[in-house]
Coordinates of C-alpha atoms in Angstrom, one line a residue:
X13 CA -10.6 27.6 13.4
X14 CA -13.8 29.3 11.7
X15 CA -13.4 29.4 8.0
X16 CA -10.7 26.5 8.1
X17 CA -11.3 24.2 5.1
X18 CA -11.7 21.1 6.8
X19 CA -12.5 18.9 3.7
X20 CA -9.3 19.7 2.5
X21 CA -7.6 17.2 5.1
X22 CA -9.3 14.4 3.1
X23 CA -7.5 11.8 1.4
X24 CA -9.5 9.1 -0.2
X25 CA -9.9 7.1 3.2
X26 CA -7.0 9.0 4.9
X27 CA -6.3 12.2 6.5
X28 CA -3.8 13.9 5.1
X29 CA -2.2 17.5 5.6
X30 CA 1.2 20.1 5.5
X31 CA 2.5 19.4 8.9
X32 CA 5.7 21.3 8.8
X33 CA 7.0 24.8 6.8
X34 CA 9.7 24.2 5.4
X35 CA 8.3 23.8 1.5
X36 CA 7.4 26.8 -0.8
X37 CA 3.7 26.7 -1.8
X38 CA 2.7 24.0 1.1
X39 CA 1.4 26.0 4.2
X40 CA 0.6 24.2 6.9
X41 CA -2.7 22.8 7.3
X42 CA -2.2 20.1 10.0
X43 CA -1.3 21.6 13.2
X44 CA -1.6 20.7 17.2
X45 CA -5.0 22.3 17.4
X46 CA -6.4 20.8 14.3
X47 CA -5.4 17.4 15.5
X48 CA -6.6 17.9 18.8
X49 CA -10.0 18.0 17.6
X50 CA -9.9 15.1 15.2
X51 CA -8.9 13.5 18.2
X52 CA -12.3 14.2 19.7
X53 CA -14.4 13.5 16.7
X54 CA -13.1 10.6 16.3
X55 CA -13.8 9.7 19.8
X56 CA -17.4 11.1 19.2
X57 CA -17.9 9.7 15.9
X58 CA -16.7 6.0 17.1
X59 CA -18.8 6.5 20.7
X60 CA -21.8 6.5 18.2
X61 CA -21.1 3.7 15.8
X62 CA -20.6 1.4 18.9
X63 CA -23.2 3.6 21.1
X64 CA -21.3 3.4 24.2
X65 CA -20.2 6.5 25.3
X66 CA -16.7 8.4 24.8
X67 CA -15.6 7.5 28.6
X68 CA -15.7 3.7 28.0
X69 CA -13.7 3.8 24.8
X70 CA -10.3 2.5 24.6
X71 CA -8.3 3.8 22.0
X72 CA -4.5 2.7 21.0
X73 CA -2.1 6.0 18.9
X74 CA 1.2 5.3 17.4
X75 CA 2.9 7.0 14.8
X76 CA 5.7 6.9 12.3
X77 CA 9.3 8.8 12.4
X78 CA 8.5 11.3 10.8
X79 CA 9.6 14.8 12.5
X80 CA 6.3 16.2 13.0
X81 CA 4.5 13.2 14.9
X82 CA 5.4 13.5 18.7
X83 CA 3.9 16.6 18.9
X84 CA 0.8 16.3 17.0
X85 CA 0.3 12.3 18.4
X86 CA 0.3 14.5 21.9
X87 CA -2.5 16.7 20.7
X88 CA -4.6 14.0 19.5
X89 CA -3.8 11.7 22.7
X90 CA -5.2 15.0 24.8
X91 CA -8.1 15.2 22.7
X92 CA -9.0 11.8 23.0
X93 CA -8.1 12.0 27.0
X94 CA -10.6 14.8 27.4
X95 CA -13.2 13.0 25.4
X96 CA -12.5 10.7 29.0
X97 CA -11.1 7.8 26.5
X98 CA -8.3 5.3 27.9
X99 CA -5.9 6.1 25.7
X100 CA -1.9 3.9 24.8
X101 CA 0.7 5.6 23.8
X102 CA 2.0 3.1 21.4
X103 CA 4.9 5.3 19.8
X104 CA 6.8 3.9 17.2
X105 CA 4.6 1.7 15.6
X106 CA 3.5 0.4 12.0
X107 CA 0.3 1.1 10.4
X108 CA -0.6 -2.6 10.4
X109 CA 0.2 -3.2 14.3
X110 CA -2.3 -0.4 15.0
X111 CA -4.6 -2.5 13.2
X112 CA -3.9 -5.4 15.4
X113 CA -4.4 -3.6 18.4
X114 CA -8.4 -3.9 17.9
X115 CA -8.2 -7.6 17.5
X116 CA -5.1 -9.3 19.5
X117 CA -6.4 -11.1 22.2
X118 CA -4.1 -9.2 25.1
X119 CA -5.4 -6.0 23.4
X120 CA -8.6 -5.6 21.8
X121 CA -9.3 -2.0 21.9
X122 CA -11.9 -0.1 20.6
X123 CA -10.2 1.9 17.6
X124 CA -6.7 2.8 16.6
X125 CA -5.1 5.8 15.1
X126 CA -1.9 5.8 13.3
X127 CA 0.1 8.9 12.6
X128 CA 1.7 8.8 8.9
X129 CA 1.7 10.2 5.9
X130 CA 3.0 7.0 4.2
X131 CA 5.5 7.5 1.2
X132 CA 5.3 11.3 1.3
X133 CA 7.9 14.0 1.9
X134 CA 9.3 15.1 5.6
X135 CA 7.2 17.9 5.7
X136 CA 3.3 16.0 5.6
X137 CA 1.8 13.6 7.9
X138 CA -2.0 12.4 8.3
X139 CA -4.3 10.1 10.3
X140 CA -5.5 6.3 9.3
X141 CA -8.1 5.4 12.1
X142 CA -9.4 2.2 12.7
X143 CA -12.2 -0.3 14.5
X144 CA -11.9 -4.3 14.4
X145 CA -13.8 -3.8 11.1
X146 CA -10.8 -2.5 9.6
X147 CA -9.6 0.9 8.3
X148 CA -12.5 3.6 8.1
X149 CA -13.6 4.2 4.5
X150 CA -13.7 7.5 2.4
X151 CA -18.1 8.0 3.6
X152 CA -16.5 7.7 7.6
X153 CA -13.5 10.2 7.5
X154 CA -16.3 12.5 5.7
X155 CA -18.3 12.0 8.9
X156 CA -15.9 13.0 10.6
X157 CA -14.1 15.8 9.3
X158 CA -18.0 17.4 9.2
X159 CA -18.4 16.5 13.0
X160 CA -14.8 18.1 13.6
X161 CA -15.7 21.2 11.6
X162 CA -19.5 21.4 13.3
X163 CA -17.3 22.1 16.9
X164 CA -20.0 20.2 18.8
X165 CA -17.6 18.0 20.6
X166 CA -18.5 18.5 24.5
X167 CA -15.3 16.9 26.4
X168 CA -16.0 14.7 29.8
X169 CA -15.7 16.3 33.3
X170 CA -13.1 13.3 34.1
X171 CA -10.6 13.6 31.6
X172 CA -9.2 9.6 30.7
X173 CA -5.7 8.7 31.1
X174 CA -2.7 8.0 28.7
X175 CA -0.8 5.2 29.6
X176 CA 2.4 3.7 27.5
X177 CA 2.4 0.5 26.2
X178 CA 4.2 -1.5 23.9
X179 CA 2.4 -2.7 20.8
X180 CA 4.7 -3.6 18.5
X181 CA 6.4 -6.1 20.8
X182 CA 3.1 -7.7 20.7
X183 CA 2.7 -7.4 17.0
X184 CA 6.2 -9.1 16.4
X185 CA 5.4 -11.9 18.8
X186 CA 2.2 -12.7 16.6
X187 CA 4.2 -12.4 13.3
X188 CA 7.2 -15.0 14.5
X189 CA 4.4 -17.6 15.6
X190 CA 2.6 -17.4 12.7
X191 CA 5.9 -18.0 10.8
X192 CA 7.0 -20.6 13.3
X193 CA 3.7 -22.4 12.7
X194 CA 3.7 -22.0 8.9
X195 CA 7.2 -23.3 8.8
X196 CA 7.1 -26.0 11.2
X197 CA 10.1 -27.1 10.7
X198 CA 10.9 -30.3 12.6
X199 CA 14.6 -29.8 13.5
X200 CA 14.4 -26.0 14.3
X201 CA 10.8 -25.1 15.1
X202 CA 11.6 -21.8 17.1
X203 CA 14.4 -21.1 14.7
X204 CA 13.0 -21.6 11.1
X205 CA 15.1 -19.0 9.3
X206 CA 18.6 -20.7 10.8
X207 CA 21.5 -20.0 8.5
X208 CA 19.6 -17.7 5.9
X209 CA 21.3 -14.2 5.7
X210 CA 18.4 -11.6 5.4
X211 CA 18.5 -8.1 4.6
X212 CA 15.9 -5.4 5.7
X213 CA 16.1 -1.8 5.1
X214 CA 13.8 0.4 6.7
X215 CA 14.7 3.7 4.8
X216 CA 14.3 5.2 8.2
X217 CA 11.3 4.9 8.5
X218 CA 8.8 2.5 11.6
X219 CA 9.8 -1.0 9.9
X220 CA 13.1 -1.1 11.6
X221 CA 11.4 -3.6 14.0
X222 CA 11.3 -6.3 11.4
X223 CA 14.8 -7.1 11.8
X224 CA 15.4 -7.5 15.6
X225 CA 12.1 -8.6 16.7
X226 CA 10.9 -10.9 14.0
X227 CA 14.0 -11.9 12.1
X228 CA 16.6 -12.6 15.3
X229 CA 14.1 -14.6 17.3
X230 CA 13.5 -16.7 14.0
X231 CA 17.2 -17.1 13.6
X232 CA 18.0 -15.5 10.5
X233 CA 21.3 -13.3 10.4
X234 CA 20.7 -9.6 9.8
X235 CA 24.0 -8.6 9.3
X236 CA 24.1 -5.6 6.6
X237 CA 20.2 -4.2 7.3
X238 CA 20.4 -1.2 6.3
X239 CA 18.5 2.0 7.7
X240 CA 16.8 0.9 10.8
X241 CA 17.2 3.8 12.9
X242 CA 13.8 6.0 12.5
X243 CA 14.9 9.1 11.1
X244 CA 12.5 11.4 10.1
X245 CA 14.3 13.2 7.5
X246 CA 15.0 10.4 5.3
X247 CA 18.7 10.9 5.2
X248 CA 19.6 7.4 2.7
X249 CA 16.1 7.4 -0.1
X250 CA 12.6 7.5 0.7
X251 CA 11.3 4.8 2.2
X252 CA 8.9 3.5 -0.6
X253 CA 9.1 0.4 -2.6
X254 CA 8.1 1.8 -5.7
X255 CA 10.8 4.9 -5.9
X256 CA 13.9 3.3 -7.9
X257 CA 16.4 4.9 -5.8
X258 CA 15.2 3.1 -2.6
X259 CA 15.0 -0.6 -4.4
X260 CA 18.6 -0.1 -5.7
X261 CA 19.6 0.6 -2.6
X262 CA 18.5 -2.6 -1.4
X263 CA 19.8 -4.5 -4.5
X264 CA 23.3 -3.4 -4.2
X265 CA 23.1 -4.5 -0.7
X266 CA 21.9 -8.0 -0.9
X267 CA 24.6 -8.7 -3.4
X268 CA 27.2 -6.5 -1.5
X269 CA 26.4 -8.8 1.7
X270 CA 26.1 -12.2 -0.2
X271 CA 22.8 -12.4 1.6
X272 CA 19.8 -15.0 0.5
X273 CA 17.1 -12.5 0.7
X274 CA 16.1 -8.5 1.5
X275 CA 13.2 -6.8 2.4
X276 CA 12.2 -3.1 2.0
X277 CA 8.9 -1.4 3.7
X278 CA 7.7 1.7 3.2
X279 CA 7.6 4.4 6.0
X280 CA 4.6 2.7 7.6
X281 CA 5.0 -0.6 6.8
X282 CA 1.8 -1.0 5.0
X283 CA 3.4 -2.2 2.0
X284 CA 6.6 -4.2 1.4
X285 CA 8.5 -5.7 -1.3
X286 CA 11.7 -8.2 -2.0
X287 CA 15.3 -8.9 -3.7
X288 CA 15.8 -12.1 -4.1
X289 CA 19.8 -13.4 -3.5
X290 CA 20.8 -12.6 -7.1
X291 CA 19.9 -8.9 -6.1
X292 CA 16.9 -8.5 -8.3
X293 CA 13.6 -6.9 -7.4
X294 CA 10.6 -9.0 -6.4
X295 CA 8.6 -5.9 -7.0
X296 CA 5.7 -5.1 -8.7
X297 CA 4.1 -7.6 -11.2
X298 CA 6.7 -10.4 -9.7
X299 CA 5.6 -10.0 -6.5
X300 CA 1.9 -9.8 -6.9
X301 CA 3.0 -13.4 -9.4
X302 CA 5.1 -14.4 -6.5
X303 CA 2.4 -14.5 -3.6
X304 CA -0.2 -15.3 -6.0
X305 CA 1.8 -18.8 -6.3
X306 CA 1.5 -19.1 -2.8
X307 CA -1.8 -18.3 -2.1
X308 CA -3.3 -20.2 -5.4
X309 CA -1.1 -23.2 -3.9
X310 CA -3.1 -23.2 -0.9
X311 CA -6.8 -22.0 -2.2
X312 CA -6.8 -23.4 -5.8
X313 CA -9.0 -22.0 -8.3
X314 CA -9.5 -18.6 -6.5
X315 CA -9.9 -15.3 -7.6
X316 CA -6.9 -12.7 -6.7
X317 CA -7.8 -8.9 -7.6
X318 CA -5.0 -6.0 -8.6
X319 CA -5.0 -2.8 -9.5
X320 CA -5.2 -2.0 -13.2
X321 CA -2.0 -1.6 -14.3
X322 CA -0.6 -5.2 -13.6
X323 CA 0.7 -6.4 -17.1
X324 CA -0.9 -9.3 -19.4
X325 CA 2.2 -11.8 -18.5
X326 CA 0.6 -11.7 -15.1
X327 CA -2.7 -12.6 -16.2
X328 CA -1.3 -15.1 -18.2
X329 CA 0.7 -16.5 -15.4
X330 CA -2.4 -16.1 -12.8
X331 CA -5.0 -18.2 -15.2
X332 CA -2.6 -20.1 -17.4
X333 CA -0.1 -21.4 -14.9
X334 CA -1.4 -21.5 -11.7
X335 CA -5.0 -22.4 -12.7
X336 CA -6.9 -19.4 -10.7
X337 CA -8.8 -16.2 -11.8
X338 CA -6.9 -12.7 -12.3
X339 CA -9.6 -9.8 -11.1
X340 CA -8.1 -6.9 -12.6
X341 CA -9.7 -3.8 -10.9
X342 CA -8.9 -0.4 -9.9
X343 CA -6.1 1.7 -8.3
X344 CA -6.7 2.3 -5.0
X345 CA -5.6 0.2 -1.8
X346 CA -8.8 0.1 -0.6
X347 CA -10.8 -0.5 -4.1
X348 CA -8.9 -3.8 -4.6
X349 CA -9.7 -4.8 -1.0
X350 CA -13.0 -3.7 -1.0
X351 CA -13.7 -5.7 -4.3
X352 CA -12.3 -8.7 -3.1
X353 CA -14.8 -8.4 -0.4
X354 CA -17.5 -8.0 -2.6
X355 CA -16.2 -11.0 -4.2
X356 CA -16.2 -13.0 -1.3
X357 CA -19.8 -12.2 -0.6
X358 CA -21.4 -13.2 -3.9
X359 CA -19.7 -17.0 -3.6
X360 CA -16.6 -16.1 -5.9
X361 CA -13.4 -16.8 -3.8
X362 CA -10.8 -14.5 -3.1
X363 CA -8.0 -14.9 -0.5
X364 CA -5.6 -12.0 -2.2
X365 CA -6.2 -8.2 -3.0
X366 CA -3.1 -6.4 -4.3
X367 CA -1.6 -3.8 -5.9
X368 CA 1.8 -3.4 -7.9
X369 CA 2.7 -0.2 -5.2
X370 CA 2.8 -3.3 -2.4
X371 CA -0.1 -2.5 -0.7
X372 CA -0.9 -6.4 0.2
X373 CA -4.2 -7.5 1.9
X374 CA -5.1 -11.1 2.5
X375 CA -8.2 -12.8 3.6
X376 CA -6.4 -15.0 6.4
X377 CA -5.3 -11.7 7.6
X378 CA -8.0 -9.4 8.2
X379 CA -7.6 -8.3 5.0
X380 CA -5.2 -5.9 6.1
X381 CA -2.7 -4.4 3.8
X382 CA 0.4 -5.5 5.9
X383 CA 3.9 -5.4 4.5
X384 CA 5.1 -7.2 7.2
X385 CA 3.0 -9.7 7.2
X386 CA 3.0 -10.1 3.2
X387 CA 7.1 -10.9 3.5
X388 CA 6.6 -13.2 6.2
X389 CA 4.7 -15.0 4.0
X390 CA 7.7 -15.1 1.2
X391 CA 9.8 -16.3 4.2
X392 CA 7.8 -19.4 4.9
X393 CA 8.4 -20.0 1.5
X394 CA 11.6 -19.7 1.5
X395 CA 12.6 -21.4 4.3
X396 CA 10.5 -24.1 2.5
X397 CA 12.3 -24.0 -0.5
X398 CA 15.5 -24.3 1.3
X399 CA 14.4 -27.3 3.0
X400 CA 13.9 -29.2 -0.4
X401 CA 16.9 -27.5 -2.2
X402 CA 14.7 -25.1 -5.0
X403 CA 14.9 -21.5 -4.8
X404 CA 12.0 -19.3 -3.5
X405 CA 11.9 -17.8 -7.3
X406 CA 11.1 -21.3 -9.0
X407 CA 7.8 -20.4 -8.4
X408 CA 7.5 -17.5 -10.9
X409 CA 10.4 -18.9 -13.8
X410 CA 7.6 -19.1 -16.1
X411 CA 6.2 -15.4 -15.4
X412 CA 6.3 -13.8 -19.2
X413 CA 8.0 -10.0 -18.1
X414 CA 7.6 -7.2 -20.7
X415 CA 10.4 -5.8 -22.4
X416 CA 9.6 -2.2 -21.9
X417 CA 7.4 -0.6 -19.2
X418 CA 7.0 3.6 -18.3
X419 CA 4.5 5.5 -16.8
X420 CA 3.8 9.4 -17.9
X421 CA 2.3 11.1 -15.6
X422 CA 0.0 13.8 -18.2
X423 CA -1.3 17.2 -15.9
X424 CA -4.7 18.5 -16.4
X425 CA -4.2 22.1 -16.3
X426 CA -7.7 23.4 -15.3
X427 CA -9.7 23.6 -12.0
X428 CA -12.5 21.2 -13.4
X429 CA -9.9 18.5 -13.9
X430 CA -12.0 15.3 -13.1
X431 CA -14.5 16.0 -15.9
X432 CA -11.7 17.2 -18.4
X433 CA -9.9 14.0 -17.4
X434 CA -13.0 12.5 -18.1
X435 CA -13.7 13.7 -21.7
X436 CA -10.3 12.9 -22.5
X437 CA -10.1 9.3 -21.5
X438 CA -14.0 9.0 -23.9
X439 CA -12.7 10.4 -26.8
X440 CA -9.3 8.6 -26.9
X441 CA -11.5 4.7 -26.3
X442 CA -13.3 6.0 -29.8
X443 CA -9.8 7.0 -30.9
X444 CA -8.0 3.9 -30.5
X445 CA -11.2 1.6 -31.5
X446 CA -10.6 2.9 -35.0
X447 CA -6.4 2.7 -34.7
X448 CA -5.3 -0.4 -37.0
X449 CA -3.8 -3.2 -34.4
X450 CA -5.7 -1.6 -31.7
X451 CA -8.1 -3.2 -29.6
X452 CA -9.9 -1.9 -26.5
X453 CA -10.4 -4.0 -23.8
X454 CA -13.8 -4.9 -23.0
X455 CA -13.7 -5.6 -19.4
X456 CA -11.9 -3.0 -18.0
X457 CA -13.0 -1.3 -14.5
X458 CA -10.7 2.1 -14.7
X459 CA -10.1 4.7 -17.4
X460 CA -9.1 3.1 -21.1
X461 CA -7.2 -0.2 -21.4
X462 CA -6.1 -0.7 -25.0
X463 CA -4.4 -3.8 -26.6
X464 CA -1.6 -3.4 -29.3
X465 CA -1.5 -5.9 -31.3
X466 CA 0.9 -5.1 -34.2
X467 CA 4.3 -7.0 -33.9
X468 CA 6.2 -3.7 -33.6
X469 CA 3.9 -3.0 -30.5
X470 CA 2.9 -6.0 -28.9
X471 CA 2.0 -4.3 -25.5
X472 CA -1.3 -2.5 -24.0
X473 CA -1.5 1.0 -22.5
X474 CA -3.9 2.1 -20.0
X475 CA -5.1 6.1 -19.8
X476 CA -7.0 6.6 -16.1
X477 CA -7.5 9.7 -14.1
X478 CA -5.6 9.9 -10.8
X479 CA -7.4 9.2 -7.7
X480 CA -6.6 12.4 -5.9
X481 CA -4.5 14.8 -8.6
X482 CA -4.9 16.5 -11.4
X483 CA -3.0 14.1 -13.5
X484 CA -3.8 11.8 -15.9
X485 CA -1.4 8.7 -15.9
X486 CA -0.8 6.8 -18.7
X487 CA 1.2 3.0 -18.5
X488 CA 2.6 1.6 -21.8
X489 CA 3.9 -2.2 -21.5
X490 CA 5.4 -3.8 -24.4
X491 CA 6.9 -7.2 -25.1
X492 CA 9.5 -6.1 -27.8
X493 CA 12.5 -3.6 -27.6
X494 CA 11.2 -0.1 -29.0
X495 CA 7.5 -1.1 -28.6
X496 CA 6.9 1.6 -25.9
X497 CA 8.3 4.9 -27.9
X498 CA 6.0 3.1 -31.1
X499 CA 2.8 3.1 -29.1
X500 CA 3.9 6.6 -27.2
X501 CA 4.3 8.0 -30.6
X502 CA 1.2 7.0 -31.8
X503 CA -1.0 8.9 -28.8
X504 CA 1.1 11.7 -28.5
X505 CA -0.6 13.1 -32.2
X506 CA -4.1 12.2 -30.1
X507 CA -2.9 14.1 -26.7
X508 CA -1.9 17.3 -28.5
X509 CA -5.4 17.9 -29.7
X510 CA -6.0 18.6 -25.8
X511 CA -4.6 22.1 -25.0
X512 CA -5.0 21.9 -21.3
X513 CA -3.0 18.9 -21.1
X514 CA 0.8 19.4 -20.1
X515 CA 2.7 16.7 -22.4
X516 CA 6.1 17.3 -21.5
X517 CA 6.4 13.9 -19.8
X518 CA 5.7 12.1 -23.4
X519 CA 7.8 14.6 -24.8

């Protein structure tokens, strides 16, 4: 593996590589070997943190469905086996229940790898490690993607053994008591969910589970889930929340079933979203207002931090309505967690970090981002609701919704693409600060947030620089019919003074 460029394999806090050929300009990059010895430097790097050695580690490994993950889960479980780590074979499992394997009770293992590549197409897949701490951050997988590359990674003369064992029966279990509990419904305690008709599709993907093991047992009636089966290929939509193919899917089949509710997760159930029974999304913006209502409900006055691109009818809702404080941060799963954290810390309480992909954490949870667990918490509610005759939606009727919303994904077209990004999102703040209408918001953590004021407009736009790609995206919310072409108009004269920007999107 000499001259393999092992940095490349980062993702933000993720590992993430080409694990199958297949795709024309994606060679592969994650193979057997390569996990194999992330395997042991993850056992090495983790024997350190806790300074116990390898031998006495206990580590749990699922994976998702995707095609590529029994074989390189079987590299990784012989690299952590001859590190002399007790290693389970978890299978099928969700991001979140690998989590949970370092803190349930019956469990309580050392660290956890997941196999996924979340949203992506068939032919990737990648690593998410984790300790009872919670997932490693972006300084830890540098750590150990240099201690893979440096080779020194001297295996035990007792290799450990792999044993099978089923984790996400044990997950389920804690996610139906927690509901049961939440519920506590005095006439049907074991079977809250009793004549609701609830929908879940899986797009194929590891969140199958949901439906037999957490729904049935609660009492709901599955019929018409959709997509269960793990399938690696994706055969029906991607399995992603966010892609509009996917959420139609689900639409059309919660008013094709009659059904009172349906869930969709992505392929790892990390993040989740909801239709409610007139087949209309809970995504996004109403979800993050959705949950908010819940969680301001039961910790009043609290802060709850999003991403940046979460619109003004949501801050409105968040401080006007409901009374609490709308943190409006950065992209980034982990950025929004990490800041409600911080939050936390310095007195200010936070009990919500979220972002409009789904990515859900809460503070009563770990802080996990946990798709699973973020529905359950909508079905408490509505199995609440139905008990005093409302509808779970009554919660977010007076949620202001923009007329218009896109994103345009602009491409940098040079190598130096961070610090052209850069230059571009400076010189259009000291555009739009002298554009009539247009104000720029002052407290804004991530790229350029602008206000449009003029009644033609009446909408914001926010210009940021991808986390990971050469791109530059640009949302443009407005609360009147033909507000987003106005404002797009407007920066497109601005963009085209940029010659290494690719504007096709906008045009």
């Amino acid at each position: 593996m000499e001259g393999f460029d092992w940095k490349a394999l980062q993702n933000g806090s993720d590992i993430r590589g080409v694990a199958l050929e297949g795709v024309p300009g994606e060679p592969v990059n994650l193979t057997g070997a390569i996990a194999h010895t992330l395997g042991k430097a993850f056992a090495s790097w983790l024997a350190a943190k806790l300074d116990k050695p390898a031998a006495e580690l206990s580590l749990a490994i699922g994976r998702d469905s995707r095609l590529s993950g029994p074989d390189l889960m079987q590299a990784v479980m012989d690299g952590l086996s001859a590190m002399g780590c007790q290693v389970y074979d978890c299978a099928m499992a969700s991001t979140p229940a690998m989590f949970m394997s370092t803190v349930l009770p019956e469990w309580q293992c050392d660290g956890a790898i997941m196999l996924t590549a979340s949203h992506l197409p068939f032919n990737r897949n990648g690593l998410k490690f984790f300790t009872a701490q919670g997932g490693l951050g972006k300084p830890d997988i540098t750590e150990l993607l240099a201690l893979a590359e440096s080779g020194d990674l001297p295996e035990s003369a007792s290799p450990g053994t792999i044993q099978s064992r089923d984790l996400i029966s044990a997950y389920a279990a804690y996610l139906v008591q927690t509901i049961r509990q939440a519920v506590n419904h005095p006439d049907a305690f074991d079977q809250p969910l009793r004549c609701l008709k609830i929908i879940v599709d899986a797009g194929n993907g590891a969140g199958g589970f949901y439906a037999h093991k957490v729904l049935v047992p609660l009492g709901a009636d599955i019929t018409g889930s959709q997509f269960l089966d793990p399938d690696g290929t994706f055969p029906n939509h991607i399995p992603n929340p966010e892609n509009k193919v996917a959420m139609a899917s689900i639409c059309e089949a919660v008013v094709a079933q009659q059904a009172d509710f349906g869930i969709i997760f992505d392929t790892d159930v990390d993040r989740g979203a909801a239709v409610d029974a007139a087949g209309k999304e809970l995504n996004r913006n109403r979800l993050i207002a959705l949950i908010s209502a819940i969680v301001l409900r039961e910790h009043p006055g609290s802060a709850v931090v999003t991403d940046s691109i979460t619109s003004e009818g949501l801050t409105q809702f968040i401080e006007g309505e409901l009374e609490g404080i709308h943190h409006r941060f950065r992209r980034g799963y982990k950025n929004v967690i990490n800041e409600a954290m911080r939050l936390n810390n310095e007195g200010q309480e936070s009990w919500l970090a979220i972002e409009t992909s789904g990515h859900g954490a809460m503070k009563e949870n770990y802080f996990l981002d946990d798709g699973a667990y973020l529905v359950s918490k909508l079905l408490v509610e509505l199995a609440r609701s139905r008990q005093m005759g409302r509808s779970l939606t009554d919660l977010i009727a007076s949620l202001k919704e923009p007329a218009e919303s896109e994103e345009f994904r602009l491409t940098i077209q040079t190598p130096d693409f961070k610090a052209y990004g850069s230059t571009v999102i400076e010189k259009l703040q000291a555009f739009a600060a002298e554009q009539s209408g247009w104000i720029v918001v002052p407290k804004n953590y991530e790229g350029v947030r602008v206000s449009c004021t003029s009644p033609q407009e009446e909408g914001w736009f926010l210009l940021r620089l991808s986390l990971h790609d050469p791109v530059l995206p640009l949302n443009i919310e407005s609360n009147c019919e033909g507000g987003v072409p106005q404002i797009k108009q407007r920066l497109l004269g601005f963009f085209e003074t940029f010659a290494e920007l690719d504007l096709t999107a906008l045009r």
